Amino acid sequence: GNAGFQDVMSNYMFYFAVENGGACPAYATEKVFLALTRGSVPIYFGDEKTLSIMPSSDAFIDLATFDTPEKLAARLHAIATDQEAYDEVHAWRYRH
């Protein structure tokens, strides 16, 4: 079930959450939100309206903002290896 999937996926720092309804305005599936609930950082590509309901603009990686794969890789590497960068993407979890 979904709980088993979440348990397995919680071992991963990042989750590639790409929506498959690109031509459908406001289309969003559970992908990005499941990643957030289990502690993963979603690498998101989808409808811009979904971005407005994210808990923080730092809580996810917006794939559309990276000009090259190298820039994306550098950001992911920073989150994975730099405690300050890691804390930045998870800070929303601790705000009251």
Short mmCIF file of C-alpha atoms in Angstrom, two decimals:
data_model
loop_
_atom_site.label_atom_id
_atom_site.label_comp_id
_atom_site.label_asym_id
_atom_site.label_seq_id
_atom_site.Cartn_x
_atom_site.Cartn_y
_atom_site.Cartn_z
CA GLY A 1 0.00 0.00 0.00
CA ASN A 2 0.88 3.66 0.13
CA ALA A 3 2.39 3.38 3.63
CA GLY A 4 4.88 0.77 2.41
CA PHE A 5 5.84 2.96 -0.54
CA GLN A 6 6.33 5.96 1.74
CA ASP A 7 8.47 3.90 4.11
CA VAL A 8 10.79 2.74 1.34
CA MET A 9 10.97 6.16 -0.32
CA SER A 10 11.78 7.91 2.97
CA ASN A 11 15.33 6.58 2.54
CA TYR A 12 15.91 9.00 -0.33
CA MET A 13 16.94 12.63 0.05
CA PHE A 14 15.45 13.67 -3.29
CA TYR A 15 12.39 12.62 -5.27
CA PHE A 16 11.82 13.39 -8.95
CA ALA A 17 8.22 14.68 -8.92
CA VAL A 18 7.36 15.49 -12.51
CA GLU A 19 3.69 15.92 -13.37
CA ASN A 20 2.43 14.18 -16.47
CA GLY A 21 -0.41 16.61 -17.21
CA GLY A 22 1.65 19.43 -18.65
CA ALA A 23 -1.13 20.81 -20.84
CA CYS A 24 -3.70 20.79 -18.04
CA PRO A 25 -3.85 24.01 -15.99
CA ALA A 26 -3.75 23.44 -12.20
CA TYR A 27 -3.13 19.71 -12.66
CA ALA A 28 -1.27 18.23 -9.70
CA THR A 29 -0.94 14.73 -8.37
CA GLU A 30 0.17 13.55 -4.96
CA LYS A 31 3.81 13.11 -6.05
CA VAL A 32 5.24 16.35 -4.71
CA PHE A 33 3.19 16.28 -1.52
CA LEU A 34 4.08 12.68 -0.67
CA ALA A 35 7.75 13.59 -1.05
CA LEU A 36 7.32 16.50 1.36
CA THR A 37 5.49 14.40 3.95
CA ARG A 38 8.19 11.74 4.08
CA GLY A 39 11.12 14.16 4.38
CA SER A 40 12.39 14.05 0.80
CA VAL A 41 13.14 17.17 -1.19
CA PRO A 42 11.00 17.07 -4.33
CA ILE A 43 12.57 17.98 -7.64
CA TYR A 44 9.39 19.41 -9.12
CA PHE A 45 8.23 20.16 -12.63
CA GLY A 46 4.58 20.94 -13.11
CA ASP A 47 1.90 23.57 -12.95
CA GLU A 48 2.95 26.94 -11.50
CA LYS A 49 -0.24 27.15 -9.43
CA THR A 50 0.95 24.16 -7.44
CA LEU A 51 4.05 26.12 -6.46
CA SER A 52 1.87 28.69 -4.70
CA ILE A 53 0.56 26.10 -2.24
CA MET A 54 3.94 24.70 -1.28
CA PRO A 55 4.88 25.21 2.36
CA SER A 56 7.88 27.34 1.33
CA SER A 57 9.69 28.28 -1.85
CA ASP A 58 12.75 26.61 -0.31
CA ALA A 59 10.97 23.30 0.35
CA PHE A 60 11.43 21.96 -3.17
CA ILE A 61 13.66 22.22 -6.22
CA ASP A 62 11.84 23.94 -9.09
CA LEU A 63 13.26 22.18 -12.11
CA ALA A 64 12.07 24.97 -14.42
CA THR A 65 14.50 27.45 -12.82
CA PHE A 66 17.67 25.63 -13.88
CA ASP A 67 19.19 26.49 -17.24
CA THR A 68 21.49 23.47 -17.39
CA PRO A 69 21.76 20.02 -15.85
CA GLU A 70 25.08 21.12 -14.34
CA LYS A 71 23.40 23.93 -12.37
CA LEU A 72 20.77 21.52 -11.10
CA ALA A 73 23.47 19.03 -10.13
CA ALA A 74 25.38 21.73 -8.27
CA ARG A 75 22.28 22.64 -6.24
CA LEU A 76 21.52 19.01 -5.42
CA HIS A 77 25.14 18.43 -4.46
CA ALA A 78 25.05 21.47 -2.17
CA ILE A 79 21.94 20.20 -0.39
CA ALA A 80 23.43 16.73 -0.05
CA THR A 81 26.82 17.85 1.27
CA ASP A 82 26.36 21.22 2.99
CA GLN A 83 24.47 21.23 6.30
CA GLU A 84 23.36 24.85 5.88
CA ALA A 85 21.88 24.16 2.43
CA TYR A 86 20.20 21.02 3.77
CA ASP A 87 18.75 22.90 6.72
CA GLU A 88 17.45 25.60 4.39
CA VAL A 89 15.23 23.22 2.43
CA HIS A 90 13.84 21.70 5.63
CA ALA A 91 13.43 24.90 7.69
CA TRP A 92 9.72 25.15 6.82
CA ARG A 93 9.12 21.99 8.88
CA TYR A 94 10.09 23.79 12.08
CA ARG A 95 8.38 27.15 11.63
CA HIS A 96 5.36 27.79 13.80
#
